[in-house]
Short mmCIF file of C-alpha atoms in Angstrom, two decimals:
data_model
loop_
_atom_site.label_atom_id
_atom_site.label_comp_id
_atom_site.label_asym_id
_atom_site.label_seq_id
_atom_site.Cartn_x
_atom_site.Cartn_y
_atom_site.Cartn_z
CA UNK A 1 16.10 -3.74 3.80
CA UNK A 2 13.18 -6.06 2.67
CA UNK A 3 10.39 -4.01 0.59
CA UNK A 4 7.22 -5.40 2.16
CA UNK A 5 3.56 -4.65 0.69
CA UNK A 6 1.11 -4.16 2.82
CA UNK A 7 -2.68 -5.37 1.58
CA UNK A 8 -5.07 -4.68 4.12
CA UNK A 9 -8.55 -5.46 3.70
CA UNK A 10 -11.58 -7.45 5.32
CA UNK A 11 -11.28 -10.08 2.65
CA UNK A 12 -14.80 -11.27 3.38
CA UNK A 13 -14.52 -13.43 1.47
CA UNK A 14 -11.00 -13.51 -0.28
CA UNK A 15 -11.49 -14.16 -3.96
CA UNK A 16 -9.18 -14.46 -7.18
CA UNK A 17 -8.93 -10.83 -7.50
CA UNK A 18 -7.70 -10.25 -4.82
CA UNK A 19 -5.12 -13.16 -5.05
CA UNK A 20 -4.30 -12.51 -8.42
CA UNK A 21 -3.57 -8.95 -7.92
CA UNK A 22 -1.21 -9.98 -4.83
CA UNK A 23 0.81 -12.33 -7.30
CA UNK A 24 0.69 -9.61 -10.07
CA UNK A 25 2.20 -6.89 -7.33
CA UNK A 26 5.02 -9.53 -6.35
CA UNK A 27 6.18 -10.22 -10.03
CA UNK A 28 5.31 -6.75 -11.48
CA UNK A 29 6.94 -4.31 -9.02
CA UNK A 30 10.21 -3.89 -6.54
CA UNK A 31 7.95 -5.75 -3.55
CA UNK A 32 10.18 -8.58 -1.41
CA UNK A 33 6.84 -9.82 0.15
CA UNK A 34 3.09 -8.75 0.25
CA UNK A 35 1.16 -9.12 3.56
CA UNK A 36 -2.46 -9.77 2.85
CA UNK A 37 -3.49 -8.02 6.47
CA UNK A 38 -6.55 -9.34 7.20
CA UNK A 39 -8.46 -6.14 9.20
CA UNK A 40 -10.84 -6.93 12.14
CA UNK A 41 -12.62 -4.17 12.22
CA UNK A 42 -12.23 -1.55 9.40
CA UNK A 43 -14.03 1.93 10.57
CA UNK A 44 -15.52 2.39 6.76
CA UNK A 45 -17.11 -0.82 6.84
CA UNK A 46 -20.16 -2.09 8.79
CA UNK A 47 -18.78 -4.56 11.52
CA UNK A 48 -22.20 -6.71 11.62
CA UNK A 49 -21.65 -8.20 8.07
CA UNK A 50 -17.92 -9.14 8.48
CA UNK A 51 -17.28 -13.23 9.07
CA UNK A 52 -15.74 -13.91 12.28
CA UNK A 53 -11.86 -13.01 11.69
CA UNK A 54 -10.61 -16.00 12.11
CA UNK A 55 -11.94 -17.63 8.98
CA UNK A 56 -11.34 -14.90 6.73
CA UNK A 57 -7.48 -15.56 8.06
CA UNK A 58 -7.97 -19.31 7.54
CA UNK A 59 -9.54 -18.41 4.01
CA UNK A 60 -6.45 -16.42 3.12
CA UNK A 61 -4.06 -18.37 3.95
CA UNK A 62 -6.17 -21.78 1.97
CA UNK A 63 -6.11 -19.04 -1.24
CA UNK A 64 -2.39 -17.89 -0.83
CA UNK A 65 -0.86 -21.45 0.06
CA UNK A 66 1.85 -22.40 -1.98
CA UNK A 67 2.26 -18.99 -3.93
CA UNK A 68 5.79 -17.56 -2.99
CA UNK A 69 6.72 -14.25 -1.57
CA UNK A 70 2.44 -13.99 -0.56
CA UNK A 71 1.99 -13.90 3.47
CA UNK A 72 -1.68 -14.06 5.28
CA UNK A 73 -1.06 -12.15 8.50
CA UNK A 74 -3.44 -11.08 11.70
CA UNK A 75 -1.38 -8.02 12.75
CA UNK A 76 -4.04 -5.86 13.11
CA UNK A 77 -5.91 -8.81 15.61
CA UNK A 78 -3.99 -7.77 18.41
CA UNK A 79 -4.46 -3.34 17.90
CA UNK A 80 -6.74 -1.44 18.96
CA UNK A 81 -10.57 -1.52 17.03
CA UNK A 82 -11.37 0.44 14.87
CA UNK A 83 -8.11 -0.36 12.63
CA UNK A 84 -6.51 2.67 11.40
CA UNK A 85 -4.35 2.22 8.72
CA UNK A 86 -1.77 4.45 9.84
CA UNK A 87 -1.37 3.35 13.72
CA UNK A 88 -1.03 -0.05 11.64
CA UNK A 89 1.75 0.98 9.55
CA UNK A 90 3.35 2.83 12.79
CA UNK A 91 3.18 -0.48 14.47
CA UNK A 92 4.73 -2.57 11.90
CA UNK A 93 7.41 -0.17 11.62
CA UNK A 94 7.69 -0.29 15.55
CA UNK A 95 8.10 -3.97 14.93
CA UNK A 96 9.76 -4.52 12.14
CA UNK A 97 12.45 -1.81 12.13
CA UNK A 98 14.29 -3.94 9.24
CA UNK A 99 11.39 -3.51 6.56
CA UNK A 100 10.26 -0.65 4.09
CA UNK A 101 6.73 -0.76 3.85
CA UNK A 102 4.66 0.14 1.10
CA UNK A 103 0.96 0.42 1.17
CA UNK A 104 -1.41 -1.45 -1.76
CA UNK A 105 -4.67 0.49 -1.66
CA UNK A 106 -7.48 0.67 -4.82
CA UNK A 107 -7.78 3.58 -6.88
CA UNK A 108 -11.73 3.73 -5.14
CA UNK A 109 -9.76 4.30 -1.32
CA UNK A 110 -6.97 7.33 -3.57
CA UNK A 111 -10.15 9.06 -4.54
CA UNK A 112 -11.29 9.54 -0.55
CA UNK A 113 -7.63 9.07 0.94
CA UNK A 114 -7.92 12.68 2.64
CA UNK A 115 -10.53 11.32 4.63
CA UNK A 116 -8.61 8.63 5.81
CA UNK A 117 -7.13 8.96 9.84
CA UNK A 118 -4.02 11.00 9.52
CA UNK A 119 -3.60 10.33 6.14
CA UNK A 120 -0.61 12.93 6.21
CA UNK A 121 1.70 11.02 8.51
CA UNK A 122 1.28 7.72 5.44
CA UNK A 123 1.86 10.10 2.54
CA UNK A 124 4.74 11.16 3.82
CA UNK A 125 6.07 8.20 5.34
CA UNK A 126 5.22 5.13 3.21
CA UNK A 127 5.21 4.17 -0.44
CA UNK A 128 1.79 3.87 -2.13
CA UNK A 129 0.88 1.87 -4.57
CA UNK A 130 -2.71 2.39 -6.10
CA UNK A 131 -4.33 -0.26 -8.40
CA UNK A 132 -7.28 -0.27 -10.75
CA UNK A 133 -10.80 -0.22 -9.51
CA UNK A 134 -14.30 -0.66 -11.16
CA UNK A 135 -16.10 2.08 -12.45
CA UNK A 136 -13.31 4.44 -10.75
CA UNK A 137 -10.61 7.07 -12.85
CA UNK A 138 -8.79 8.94 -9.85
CA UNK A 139 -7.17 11.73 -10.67
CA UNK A 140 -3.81 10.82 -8.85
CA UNK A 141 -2.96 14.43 -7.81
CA UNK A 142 -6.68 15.73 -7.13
CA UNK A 143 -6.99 14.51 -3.52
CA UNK A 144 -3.59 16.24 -2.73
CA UNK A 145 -2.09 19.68 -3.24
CA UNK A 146 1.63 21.23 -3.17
CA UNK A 147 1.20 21.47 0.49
CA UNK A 148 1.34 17.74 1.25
CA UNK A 149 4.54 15.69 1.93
CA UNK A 150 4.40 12.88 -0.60
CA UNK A 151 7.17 9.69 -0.20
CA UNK A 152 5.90 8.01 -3.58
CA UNK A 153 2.43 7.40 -4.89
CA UNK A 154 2.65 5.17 -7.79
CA UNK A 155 -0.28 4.06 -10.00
CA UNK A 156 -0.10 0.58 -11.29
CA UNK A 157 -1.53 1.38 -14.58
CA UNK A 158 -0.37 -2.50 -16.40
CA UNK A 159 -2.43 -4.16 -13.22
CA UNK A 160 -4.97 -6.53 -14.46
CA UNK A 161 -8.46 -5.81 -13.60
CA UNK A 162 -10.31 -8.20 -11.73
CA UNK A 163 -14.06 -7.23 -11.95
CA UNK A 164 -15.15 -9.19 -8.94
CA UNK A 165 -15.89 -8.08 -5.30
CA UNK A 166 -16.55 -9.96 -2.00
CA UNK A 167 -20.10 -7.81 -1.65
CA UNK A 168 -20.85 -9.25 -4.95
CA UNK A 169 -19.78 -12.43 -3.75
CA UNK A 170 -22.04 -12.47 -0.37
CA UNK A 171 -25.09 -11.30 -2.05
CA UNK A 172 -24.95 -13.81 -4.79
CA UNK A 173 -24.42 -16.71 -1.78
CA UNK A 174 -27.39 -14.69 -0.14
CA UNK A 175 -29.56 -15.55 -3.13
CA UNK A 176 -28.94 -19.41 -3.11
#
């Protein structure tokens, strides 16, 4: 069974961070192949600022070319908007039975998981894998309690941190 990672985001714009934290997840950890899911229409995020999705997919794959085991995919183009992460991760198991996949979320999205759409059903179904954010020090256990059904959450404390952002990004291209 291939281990696939699963890195959803807007990337709007993808950057090196986000790049070189894909490459560092594929040498570092037990990962086959990380998805860089570009997301249409996150429901945290305001939908006006977001570059059609089309080019942020065309900018993801131009960033990723070349670099093995990395894959730009549009899964979520085709589900139902808003994109919740875990009707995503119950249709990629739906098609593709053969995989294990294992979610690659920042330590600022651990801190609020509970608030995330059934955030149960992908705690106790998929892997987790939680990487360093700016300004953020989660307390891995704090959003969960003895209650909650927990496959693996692993932090990937020797992740390089990449203090960049694509907000940071847009406003500085705002500015010129």
């Amino acid at each position: 069974m291939a281990k696939v990672g699963i890195y959803s985001g807007s990337f709007n714009p993808v950057h090196f961070g986000h790049v070189g934290l894909a490459k560092w997840v594929i040498e570092h950890t037990d990962i086959d192949e990380l998805w860089l899911l570009v997301t249409p229409n996150n429901p945290l995020k305001d939908v006006q600022i977001l570059a059609p999705e089309e080019e942020r997919l065309a900018g993801v794959r131009e960033a990723i070319k070349g670099i093995p085991g990395l894959v730009a995919s549009d899964f979520e183009f085709s589900l139902p908007r808003p994109s919740y992460t875990a009707n995503t991760l119950r249709e990629l198991q739906k098609a593709y039975p053969q995989h294990e996949f294992t979610l690659i979320i920042g330590e600022d999205n651990i801190v609020i998981f509970s608030q995330w759409c059934e955030y149960e059903f992908i705690l106790a179904n998929f892997r987790i894998f939680v990487y360093p954010r700016k300004g953020v020090s989660a307390d891995m256990s704090a959003p969960f309690s003895s209650k909650h059904t927990i496959k693996e959450l692993r932090y990937l404390s020797g992740a390089p941190y990449f203090d960049i952002s694509s907000t940071e990004i847009r406003n500085q291209s705002a500015k010129l």
